[in-house]
């Protein structure tokens, strides 16, 4: 049994032309070699698996090839690779510095490739600075890293930097197609597209996934087999879900989501994918932006068909709801419910992007038999009784009578129990009852209500008992003590910082600055409710003023508290003398 070589190694590019998706960098390096403008220190940076180390090896061979007839010569003796992840000390850099002085035995250059250079220690970086800036003519350094921001600026300033980009889905799919053909593997275009998407811009990852999928389904790659093996939600799942949402089928939507969870998919992954799906549908609506869809022709056709079913307003609203759910997912205590609520909101959106409105033109409780538009426009009913007051304004303004808006009003929708009680029933007089099912009866009720307005009208008076400033101060201090007991010391200090003054029913309280006023205003509603209840007067109001010249009170001693209480109640001193009590400090 022969040893299996993974595709990432088997199909590693040997020339710059074979490098996928980095034409700008490879062309720059080729021109630099041909024009003899190659820098002595190069830095290759970019995501994983995009060809940094591969381009470094190709460059090391390319600069030594002129003058040599053997194309298979790899100049292995001239290329030195160092893994900085495991050789990151000062001694490792010193070994390189010692080797740099020796010229190459064959070829023109000695090339030092330092991979994962960001792992070098600060001391190793500093030891490398002088050699990197002024190396011998026969030495070239190629540094490769995925995290350029971790390299010190003094190293970056000495290097010519090449930023490698992610491999596009299109380029990765085309390269996978070539690899599949070379291995005799039949494939569906959508299957390779899913693999390229799953790789997330890394060609090495794409080839690794390709090997895994081929091992699973043999020499016939289908979209279904790939999605099963990779356990991904493909576009077909989102298209079916969107169809159910557009048809407002909430039960079917929740069942479909339950099936997705039962297959082991994460709800966060699903809702993020649904937002992306709505974005793709929005892109597919305009032929000018159709190129932004990185997918096969069959998928583009399906997206084009569904984009015609969904309006632009619906898609924008859907993206907003799905994105909001995505942001709240990690902090939610019930993540499944959060996604289900988002799906129900999506299913409640109409095709015009608005939530469906009620079909009732007016509230059902006011439907009456034999109404016409003209009668409704001219009618205003006011009925006052001991139990309720109901006012019906003209319900339709500037509307012309048509068949469509008259029919709902003329239907026999008589309620079982009359909604509006008759006026003579409210007064208790034994007058004949009037039917409430016609416009004439409504007018009769209005006349009776006006005739009996003085007897049926009931006015609710709020308590407004008089009180003194002393009573107000007593309750004010009790509230302050309550705040103190609850641990709200700031509120208590704001209340006792100064004695409030009573002017009529308005309590004026002065504070030393604006910030203390803001804090007091937060507590004001509760304080106002407390005082109104204790003093039995709902006309009380509190006016807060800022007085920067206000002299703040010092902390009360026991004697100060006693003196203040005596001011509020002189009988306290009489009781003290009567029982021979003392004020303890």
Coordinates of C-alpha atoms in Angstrom, one line a residue:
X1 CA 0.0 0.0 0.0
X2 CA 1.5 3.3 -1.1
X3 CA 1.6 6.2 1.2
X4 CA -1.2 8.7 0.5
X5 CA 0.0 12.2 -0.2
X6 CA -2.5 14.9 0.6
X7 CA -3.6 17.2 -2.2
X8 CA -2.3 20.3 -0.5
X9 CA 1.3 18.8 -0.9
X10 CA 0.7 16.9 -4.1
X11 CA -0.5 19.9 -6.0
X12 CA 1.7 22.5 -4.4
X13 CA 2.6 25.1 -7.1
X14 CA 6.1 24.8 -8.5
X15 CA 6.1 28.1 -10.5
X16 CA 4.6 31.5 -10.1
X17 CA 2.0 30.7 -12.8
X18 CA 0.6 27.9 -10.7
X19 CA -0.1 30.1 -7.7
X20 CA -3.8 30.6 -7.3
X21 CA -5.3 34.1 -6.7
X22 CA -2.1 36.1 -6.1
X23 CA -1.3 37.4 -9.6
X24 CA -0.5 40.9 -8.4
X25 CA 2.2 39.6 -6.1
X26 CA 3.7 37.0 -8.4
X27 CA 3.9 39.5 -11.3
X28 CA 5.6 42.0 -9.0
X29 CA 8.2 39.4 -7.9
X30 CA 8.8 38.3 -11.5
X31 CA 9.4 41.9 -12.7
X32 CA 11.7 42.5 -9.7
X33 CA 13.8 39.5 -10.7
X34 CA 14.0 40.4 -14.4
X35 CA 14.8 44.1 -13.7
X36 CA 17.2 43.2 -10.8
X37 CA 15.1 45.3 -8.3
X38 CA 14.6 42.5 -5.7
X39 CA 14.9 43.7 -2.1
X40 CA 17.2 42.0 0.3
X41 CA 14.4 41.6 2.9
X42 CA 10.8 40.6 2.0
X43 CA 7.8 40.2 4.3
X44 CA 5.0 38.0 3.1
X45 CA 1.9 38.5 5.2
X46 CA -1.7 37.3 4.9
X47 CA -4.2 34.7 6.1
X48 CA -3.4 31.0 6.4
X49 CA -3.1 28.8 3.3
X50 CA -2.9 31.5 0.7
X51 CA 0.6 30.7 -0.6
X52 CA 3.1 32.7 1.4
X53 CA 5.6 29.9 2.1
X54 CA 5.0 28.4 -1.4
X55 CA 5.9 31.8 -3.1
X56 CA 9.0 32.1 -0.9
X57 CA 10.2 28.7 -2.1
X58 CA 9.5 29.4 -5.7
X59 CA 11.3 32.8 -5.4
X60 CA 14.3 31.0 -3.8
X61 CA 14.6 28.7 -6.8
X62 CA 13.8 31.4 -9.4
X63 CA 16.6 33.8 -8.4
X64 CA 19.2 31.0 -8.6
X65 CA 18.1 29.5 -11.9
X66 CA 19.8 31.9 -14.4
X67 CA 22.8 30.3 -15.9
X68 CA 21.7 26.7 -15.0
X69 CA 20.4 24.3 -17.6
X70 CA 18.7 21.8 -15.2
X71 CA 15.1 22.9 -14.6
X72 CA 14.7 20.3 -11.8
X73 CA 17.5 21.8 -9.7
X74 CA 15.9 23.0 -6.5
X75 CA 19.1 24.6 -4.9
X76 CA 18.3 22.9 -1.6
X77 CA 21.7 23.8 -0.3
X78 CA 21.0 27.5 -0.8
X79 CA 17.6 27.6 0.9
X80 CA 17.4 27.6 4.7
X81 CA 14.0 27.4 6.4
X82 CA 13.5 28.3 10.0
X83 CA 10.3 27.8 12.0
X84 CA 10.2 30.8 14.3
X85 CA 7.5 29.2 16.4
X86 CA 9.9 26.6 17.8
X87 CA 13.2 28.5 17.2
X88 CA 12.4 31.9 18.6
X89 CA 15.5 32.6 20.8
X90 CA 18.5 34.8 20.4
X91 CA 20.8 31.8 19.8
X92 CA 18.8 30.7 16.8
X93 CA 19.1 34.1 15.2
X94 CA 22.8 34.2 16.0
X95 CA 23.3 30.9 14.1
X96 CA 21.7 32.5 11.1
X97 CA 23.9 35.5 11.3
X98 CA 27.0 33.3 11.4
X99 CA 25.8 31.3 8.4
X100 CA 25.0 34.5 6.4
X101 CA 28.7 35.4 6.1
X102 CA 29.5 32.2 4.0
X103 CA 28.7 32.7 0.3
X104 CA 26.8 30.0 -1.6
X105 CA 28.7 27.1 -3.3
X106 CA 26.2 26.9 -6.2
X107 CA 23.8 29.5 -7.5
X108 CA 23.9 33.2 -6.8
X109 CA 22.0 33.6 -3.5
X110 CA 21.5 32.1 -0.1
X111 CA 17.8 32.5 0.8
X112 CA 16.6 32.4 4.4
X113 CA 12.9 31.7 4.9
X114 CA 11.7 32.4 8.4
X115 CA 8.1 31.2 8.8
X116 CA 5.8 32.5 11.6
X117 CA 8.3 35.3 12.2
X118 CA 5.9 37.0 14.6
X119 CA 6.8 34.3 17.2
X120 CA 10.3 35.6 17.6
X121 CA 11.1 37.0 21.1
X122 CA 11.8 40.8 21.4
X123 CA 15.5 40.0 22.1
X124 CA 15.7 37.9 18.9
X125 CA 14.1 40.7 16.9
X126 CA 16.7 43.2 18.1
X127 CA 19.5 40.8 17.4
X128 CA 18.3 40.4 13.9
X129 CA 17.9 44.1 13.1
X130 CA 21.5 45.0 11.9
X131 CA 21.8 41.9 9.7
X132 CA 18.4 42.4 8.2
X133 CA 19.1 46.0 7.2
X134 CA 22.6 45.4 5.8
X135 CA 23.0 41.7 4.8
X136 CA 25.7 40.5 2.4
X137 CA 25.1 40.8 -1.3
X138 CA 24.5 37.0 -1.6
X139 CA 21.8 36.8 1.2
X140 CA 18.1 37.4 0.9
X141 CA 15.7 37.1 3.8
X142 CA 12.0 36.2 3.3
X143 CA 9.8 36.5 6.4
X144 CA 6.3 35.0 6.5
X145 CA 3.6 35.6 9.0
X146 CA -0.1 35.6 9.5
X147 CA 0.0 38.4 12.1
X148 CA 1.9 41.4 10.9
X149 CA 0.7 43.6 13.8
X150 CA 2.8 41.5 16.2
X151 CA 6.1 42.4 14.4
X152 CA 8.0 45.3 15.8
X153 CA 8.0 48.5 13.7
X154 CA 11.8 48.5 13.3
X155 CA 11.6 45.1 11.5
X156 CA 8.7 46.2 9.3
X157 CA 10.6 49.3 8.2
X158 CA 13.5 47.2 6.9
X159 CA 11.3 44.9 4.8
X160 CA 9.5 45.2 1.5
X161 CA 5.9 44.1 2.5
X162 CA 3.7 41.9 0.3
X163 CA 0.1 41.5 1.5
X164 CA -1.4 38.2 0.3
X165 CA -5.2 38.3 -0.1
X166 CA -7.8 35.6 0.6
X167 CA -8.5 33.2 -2.3
X168 CA -11.8 34.1 -3.9
X169 CA -14.5 31.4 -4.1
X170 CA -14.4 31.5 -7.9
X171 CA -10.6 31.0 -8.0
X172 CA -10.7 28.2 -5.4
X173 CA -13.5 26.4 -7.2
X174 CA -11.7 26.6 -10.6
X175 CA -8.5 25.1 -9.0
X176 CA -10.5 22.4 -7.3
X177 CA -12.1 21.5 -10.6
X178 CA -8.6 21.1 -12.1
X179 CA -7.5 18.9 -9.2
X180 CA -10.7 16.8 -9.5
X181 CA -10.2 16.3 -13.3
X182 CA -6.6 15.2 -12.7
X183 CA -7.8 12.6 -10.2
X184 CA -10.7 11.4 -12.4
X185 CA -13.4 12.6 -9.9
X186 CA -16.8 13.6 -11.3
X187 CA -18.3 16.6 -9.6
X188 CA -21.3 18.9 -9.5
X189 CA -20.5 22.6 -9.8
X190 CA -22.4 23.4 -6.6
X191 CA -20.5 20.7 -4.7
X192 CA -17.2 22.4 -5.4
X193 CA -18.7 25.8 -4.6
X194 CA -19.7 24.6 -1.1
X195 CA -16.2 23.3 -0.5
X196 CA -14.7 26.7 -1.7
X197 CA -17.0 28.6 0.6
X198 CA -16.2 26.3 3.6
X199 CA -12.5 26.9 3.1
X200 CA -13.0 30.7 3.8
X201 CA -10.3 31.9 1.5
X202 CA -7.6 29.3 2.2
X203 CA -6.5 27.1 -0.7
X204 CA -4.9 24.6 1.6
X205 CA -8.1 24.2 3.6
X206 CA -10.0 23.8 0.4
X207 CA -7.8 20.9 -0.8
X208 CA -8.0 19.3 2.7
X209 CA -11.8 19.4 2.6
X210 CA -11.7 18.1 -0.9
X211 CA -9.7 15.0 0.2
X212 CA -12.1 14.4 3.0
X213 CA -15.2 14.6 0.8
X214 CA -13.7 12.3 -1.8
X215 CA -13.0 9.8 0.9
X216 CA -16.6 10.0 1.9
X217 CA -18.4 9.8 -1.5
X218 CA -15.9 8.3 -3.8
X219 CA -15.4 9.6 -7.3
X220 CA -18.7 11.3 -7.7
X221 CA -19.1 14.6 -5.8
X222 CA -22.7 15.7 -5.4
X223 CA -24.0 18.7 -3.6
X224 CA -26.1 16.6 -1.2
X225 CA -23.2 14.4 -0.3
X226 CA -20.9 17.4 0.4
X227 CA -23.5 19.1 2.6
X228 CA -24.1 15.9 4.6
X229 CA -20.4 15.3 5.1
X230 CA -19.5 18.9 6.0
X231 CA -22.7 19.3 8.0
X232 CA -23.4 22.7 6.4
X233 CA -26.7 24.5 5.7
X234 CA -26.8 25.0 2.0
X235 CA -28.8 27.5 0.0
X236 CA -31.6 25.1 -0.6
X237 CA -32.5 25.1 3.2
X238 CA -32.6 28.9 3.2
X239 CA -34.7 29.0 0.1
X240 CA -37.3 26.6 1.5
X241 CA -37.4 28.5 4.8
X242 CA -37.8 31.8 3.0
X243 CA -40.7 30.4 0.9
X244 CA -42.5 29.5 4.1
X245 CA -41.8 32.9 5.6
X246 CA -43.2 34.7 2.5
X247 CA -46.3 32.6 2.7
X248 CA -46.8 33.6 6.4
X249 CA -46.9 29.9 7.5
X250 CA -45.7 30.4 11.1
X251 CA -46.3 26.7 12.3
X252 CA -44.4 25.3 9.2
X253 CA -41.5 27.8 9.8
X254 CA -41.1 26.7 13.4
X255 CA -41.2 23.0 12.4
X256 CA -38.6 23.6 9.8
X257 CA -36.4 25.3 12.3
X258 CA -36.9 22.4 14.7
X259 CA -35.7 20.0 11.9
X260 CA -32.6 22.1 11.5
X261 CA -31.8 22.0 15.2
X262 CA -32.4 18.2 15.3
X263 CA -29.7 17.8 12.6
X264 CA -27.2 19.3 15.0
X265 CA -26.9 22.8 13.5
X266 CA -26.4 25.8 15.7
X267 CA -29.2 28.4 15.9
X268 CA -26.6 31.2 15.8
X269 CA -25.2 29.8 12.6
X270 CA -28.7 29.5 11.1
X271 CA -29.9 33.0 11.8
X272 CA -26.6 34.6 10.6
X273 CA -26.9 32.5 7.4
X274 CA -30.6 33.7 7.0
X275 CA -29.5 37.3 7.1
X276 CA -26.8 36.5 4.5
X277 CA -29.5 34.8 2.4
X278 CA -31.7 37.9 2.5
X279 CA -28.7 39.9 1.4
X280 CA -28.1 37.6 -1.5
X281 CA -31.7 37.9 -2.5
X282 CA -31.4 41.7 -2.4
X283 CA -28.3 41.5 -4.6
X284 CA -30.1 39.1 -7.1
X285 CA -32.9 41.6 -7.7
X286 CA -30.7 43.8 -9.8
X287 CA -28.8 42.4 -12.8
X288 CA -26.0 45.0 -12.2
X289 CA -25.2 43.4 -8.8
X290 CA -25.7 39.8 -9.8
X291 CA -21.9 39.3 -10.1
X292 CA -21.7 39.8 -6.3
X293 CA -23.3 36.3 -5.9
X294 CA -20.5 33.9 -5.5
X295 CA -22.4 30.7 -6.5
X296 CA -23.1 28.4 -9.4
X297 CA -25.5 29.1 -12.3
X298 CA -28.2 26.8 -10.9
X299 CA -28.1 28.5 -7.6
X300 CA -28.2 32.0 -9.2
X301 CA -31.3 31.0 -11.1
X302 CA -33.1 29.9 -7.9
X303 CA -32.1 33.1 -6.2
X304 CA -33.3 35.2 -9.1
X305 CA -36.7 33.5 -9.0
X306 CA -37.1 33.9 -5.2
X307 CA -35.9 37.5 -5.3
X308 CA -38.9 38.3 -7.5
X309 CA -41.3 37.0 -4.9
X310 CA -39.9 39.1 -2.1
X311 CA -40.1 42.9 -2.2
X312 CA -37.1 45.1 -1.4
X313 CA -38.9 46.4 1.7
X314 CA -39.4 42.9 3.0
X315 CA -35.8 42.0 2.5
X316 CA -34.5 45.1 4.2
X317 CA -36.8 44.5 7.1
X318 CA -35.8 40.8 7.2
X319 CA -32.1 41.7 7.3
X320 CA -32.7 44.1 10.2
X321 CA -34.7 41.5 12.2
X322 CA -32.2 38.6 11.5
X323 CA -29.2 40.9 12.3
X324 CA -30.8 42.1 15.5
X325 CA -31.3 38.4 16.6
X326 CA -27.7 37.6 15.6
X327 CA -26.4 40.4 17.9
X328 CA -28.6 39.3 20.9
X329 CA -28.0 35.6 20.5
X330 CA -24.9 35.2 22.7
X331 CA -26.4 37.2 25.7
X332 CA -29.8 35.6 25.5
X333 CA -30.9 33.2 28.3
X334 CA -33.3 31.4 25.9
X335 CA -31.6 31.3 22.6
X336 CA -34.0 29.0 20.8
X337 CA -37.0 31.2 21.8
X338 CA -35.0 34.3 20.5
X339 CA -34.6 32.7 17.1
X340 CA -38.2 31.5 17.0
X341 CA -39.5 35.0 17.8
X342 CA -37.4 36.4 15.0
X343 CA -38.8 33.8 12.6
X344 CA -42.4 34.7 13.7
X345 CA -41.6 38.3 13.2
X346 CA -40.3 37.6 9.7
X347 CA -43.4 35.5 9.0
X348 CA -45.6 38.4 10.1
X349 CA -44.2 40.8 7.5
X350 CA -46.4 41.4 4.5
X351 CA -45.1 41.6 1.0
X352 CA -45.0 45.4 1.2
X353 CA -42.7 45.2 4.2
X354 CA -45.5 46.3 6.6
X355 CA -47.1 44.1 9.3
X356 CA -50.6 43.1 8.3
X357 CA -53.2 45.4 9.6
X358 CA -56.6 44.6 11.0
X359 CA -59.3 44.2 8.4
X360 CA -61.8 46.2 10.6
X361 CA -62.3 49.7 9.4
X362 CA -63.7 50.8 12.8
X363 CA -63.6 48.9 16.2
X364 CA -66.1 46.0 16.2
X365 CA -67.9 47.2 19.3
X366 CA -69.3 50.2 17.4
X367 CA -70.8 48.3 14.4
X368 CA -74.5 49.1 14.1
X369 CA -77.2 48.0 11.7
X370 CA -78.1 50.2 8.8
X371 CA -75.2 52.7 9.1
X372 CA -74.3 54.7 6.0
X373 CA -71.1 56.7 5.4
X374 CA -72.9 60.0 5.5
X375 CA -74.6 59.2 8.8
X376 CA -71.3 58.2 10.4
X377 CA -69.7 61.4 9.2
X378 CA -72.4 63.6 10.8
X379 CA -72.8 61.7 14.0
X380 CA -71.2 62.5 17.3
X381 CA -72.5 60.8 20.3
X382 CA -71.8 61.8 23.9
X383 CA -73.3 59.8 26.7
X384 CA -72.5 60.5 30.3
X385 CA -73.7 58.1 33.0
X386 CA -72.8 57.2 36.5
X387 CA -70.6 54.4 35.4
X388 CA -68.9 55.5 32.2
X389 CA -68.5 58.2 29.5
X390 CA -68.3 57.1 25.9
X391 CA -67.5 59.4 23.1
X392 CA -67.7 58.4 19.4
X393 CA -66.2 60.9 17.0
X394 CA -67.0 60.8 13.2
X395 CA -65.1 57.7 12.2
X396 CA -64.3 58.4 8.5
X397 CA -63.1 61.8 7.3
X398 CA -63.5 63.0 3.8
X399 CA -64.6 59.6 2.5
X400 CA -66.9 59.1 -0.4
X401 CA -69.5 56.3 -0.1
X402 CA -68.5 53.3 -2.2
X403 CA -69.5 49.7 -2.3
X404 CA -66.3 48.7 -0.7
X405 CA -66.5 50.9 2.3
X406 CA -70.3 50.8 2.9
X407 CA -70.7 47.0 2.9
X408 CA -68.7 46.4 6.1
X409 CA -70.9 48.9 7.9
X410 CA -74.2 47.5 6.6
X411 CA -73.6 44.0 7.7
X412 CA -75.8 42.6 10.5
X413 CA -73.1 42.4 13.1
X414 CA -75.4 42.9 16.1
X415 CA -73.6 42.2 19.5
X416 CA -75.2 40.0 22.0
X417 CA -75.0 42.7 24.7
X418 CA -75.6 46.4 23.9
X419 CA -72.3 48.2 24.2
X420 CA -73.7 51.6 25.1
X421 CA -76.2 51.7 28.0
X422 CA -79.3 53.9 27.6
X423 CA -79.4 57.1 29.4
X424 CA -82.7 56.5 31.2
X425 CA -81.3 53.2 32.6
X426 CA -78.5 55.2 34.1
X427 CA -80.9 57.6 35.8
X428 CA -83.2 54.9 37.1
X429 CA -86.4 56.5 35.8
X430 CA -89.1 54.2 34.4
X431 CA -89.2 55.6 30.9
X432 CA -89.8 53.4 27.9
X433 CA -86.6 51.7 26.6
X434 CA -85.2 52.8 23.3
X435 CA -83.6 50.4 20.9
X436 CA -79.8 50.8 20.4
X437 CA -79.7 49.2 17.0
X438 CA -80.5 52.3 14.9
X439 CA -79.2 55.8 14.3
X440 CA -82.5 57.3 15.6
X441 CA -82.0 55.6 18.9
X442 CA -78.5 57.1 19.2
X443 CA -79.9 60.5 18.7
X444 CA -82.7 59.8 21.3
X445 CA -80.1 58.8 23.8
X446 CA -78.2 62.0 23.2
X447 CA -81.3 64.1 23.9
X448 CA -82.1 62.2 27.1
X449 CA -78.4 62.5 28.2
X450 CA -78.5 66.3 27.8
X451 CA -81.8 66.5 29.6
X452 CA -80.4 64.6 32.6
X453 CA -76.9 65.9 32.6
X454 CA -77.2 67.4 36.0
X455 CA -78.4 64.2 37.6
X456 CA -76.2 61.6 35.9
X457 CA -73.0 63.5 35.8
X458 CA -70.5 62.3 38.4
X459 CA -67.4 64.2 39.1
X460 CA -64.5 62.5 41.0
X461 CA -62.8 64.9 43.4
X462 CA -59.2 64.2 44.5
X463 CA -58.3 64.8 48.2
X464 CA -57.0 68.3 48.9
X465 CA -57.0 68.6 52.7
X466 CA -55.0 71.6 54.1
X467 CA -51.7 71.0 55.9
X468 CA -49.1 73.0 57.7
X469 CA -45.4 73.5 56.9
X470 CA -44.6 71.6 60.2
X471 CA -46.6 68.6 59.0
X472 CA -44.9 68.7 55.6
X473 CA -41.4 68.8 57.2
X474 CA -42.3 65.9 59.5
X475 CA -43.3 63.7 56.5
X476 CA -40.3 65.0 54.5
X477 CA -37.8 63.9 57.3
X478 CA -39.6 60.5 57.7
X479 CA -39.1 59.9 53.9
X480 CA -35.5 60.8 54.3
X481 CA -35.0 58.4 57.2
X482 CA -36.7 55.7 55.1
X483 CA -34.2 56.3 52.3
X484 CA -31.4 56.2 54.9
X485 CA -32.6 52.8 56.2
X486 CA -32.8 51.4 52.7
X487 CA -29.2 52.3 52.0
X488 CA -29.9 55.2 49.6
X489 CA -27.6 57.6 51.4
X490 CA -27.2 60.1 48.5
X491 CA -30.9 60.6 48.3
X492 CA -31.2 61.0 52.1
X493 CA -28.4 63.6 52.1
X494 CA -30.1 65.5 49.2
X495 CA -33.4 65.6 51.2
X496 CA -31.8 66.8 54.4
X497 CA -29.3 69.2 52.8
X498 CA -31.7 72.0 53.4
X499 CA -35.1 72.5 54.9
X500 CA -37.8 72.9 52.2
X501 CA -40.1 75.9 52.2
X502 CA -43.9 75.7 51.7
X503 CA -45.7 78.2 49.6
X504 CA -49.3 77.3 49.3
X505 CA -49.2 73.7 48.0
X506 CA -45.8 74.1 46.4
X507 CA -42.8 72.8 48.2
X508 CA -39.6 74.7 47.3
X509 CA -36.3 72.8 47.9
X510 CA -32.9 74.4 47.2
X511 CA -29.8 72.4 46.2
X512 CA -26.2 73.6 45.8
X513 CA -25.5 72.6 42.2
X514 CA -27.0 71.3 39.0
X515 CA -25.7 67.7 39.4
X516 CA -27.5 67.3 42.7
X517 CA -30.7 68.6 41.1
X518 CA -30.5 66.0 38.4
X519 CA -30.1 63.3 41.1
X520 CA -33.0 64.7 43.1
X521 CA -35.3 64.8 40.0
X522 CA -34.9 61.0 39.6
X523 CA -36.4 60.5 43.1
X524 CA -39.0 63.3 42.9
X525 CA -41.9 61.2 41.5
X526 CA -41.7 58.7 44.4
X527 CA -41.3 61.5 47.0
X528 CA -44.3 63.4 45.5
X529 CA -46.5 60.4 45.7
X530 CA -45.5 59.7 49.3
X531 CA -46.2 63.3 50.4
X532 CA -49.6 63.4 48.6
X533 CA -50.7 60.2 50.3
X534 CA -49.5 61.1 53.8
X535 CA -50.8 64.7 53.7
X536 CA -54.0 63.8 51.8
X537 CA -53.5 66.6 49.3
X538 CA -53.1 65.8 45.5
X539 CA -52.4 69.5 44.7
X540 CA -48.9 69.2 46.2
X541 CA -46.0 70.0 43.8
X542 CA -42.2 70.2 44.3
X543 CA -40.1 73.0 42.8
X544 CA -36.4 72.3 42.9
X545 CA -34.0 75.4 42.6
X546 CA -30.2 75.6 42.4
X547 CA -28.6 78.0 44.9
X548 CA -24.8 77.9 44.6
X549 CA -24.5 80.1 47.6
X550 CA -26.3 77.6 49.8
X551 CA -24.5 76.8 53.0
X552 CA -24.5 73.0 53.5
X553 CA -25.6 71.6 56.8
X554 CA -23.1 69.8 58.9
X555 CA -23.9 66.3 60.1
X556 CA -26.5 66.3 62.8
X557 CA -25.4 65.5 66.3
X558 CA -27.8 63.9 68.8
X559 CA -28.4 67.3 70.3
X560 CA -29.1 68.9 66.9
X561 CA -31.6 66.2 66.1
X562 CA -33.3 66.8 69.5
X563 CA -33.5 70.5 69.0
X564 CA -34.9 70.0 65.6
X565 CA -37.6 67.6 66.9
X566 CA -38.5 70.1 69.6
X567 CA -39.1 72.7 67.0
X568 CA -41.4 70.4 65.2
X569 CA -43.2 69.3 68.5
X570 CA -42.7 71.4 71.6
X571 CA -44.4 68.7 73.7
X572 CA -41.2 66.6 73.4
X573 CA -39.3 68.9 75.8
X574 CA -42.2 68.7 78.3
X575 CA -42.1 64.9 78.2
X576 CA -38.3 65.0 78.7
X577 CA -38.6 67.1 81.8
X578 CA -41.5 65.1 83.1
X579 CA -39.7 61.8 83.0
X580 CA -36.3 63.1 83.8
X581 CA -34.8 62.0 80.5
X582 CA -31.4 63.0 79.0
X583 CA -30.1 63.4 75.5
X584 CA -27.2 61.1 74.9
X585 CA -24.5 61.9 72.5

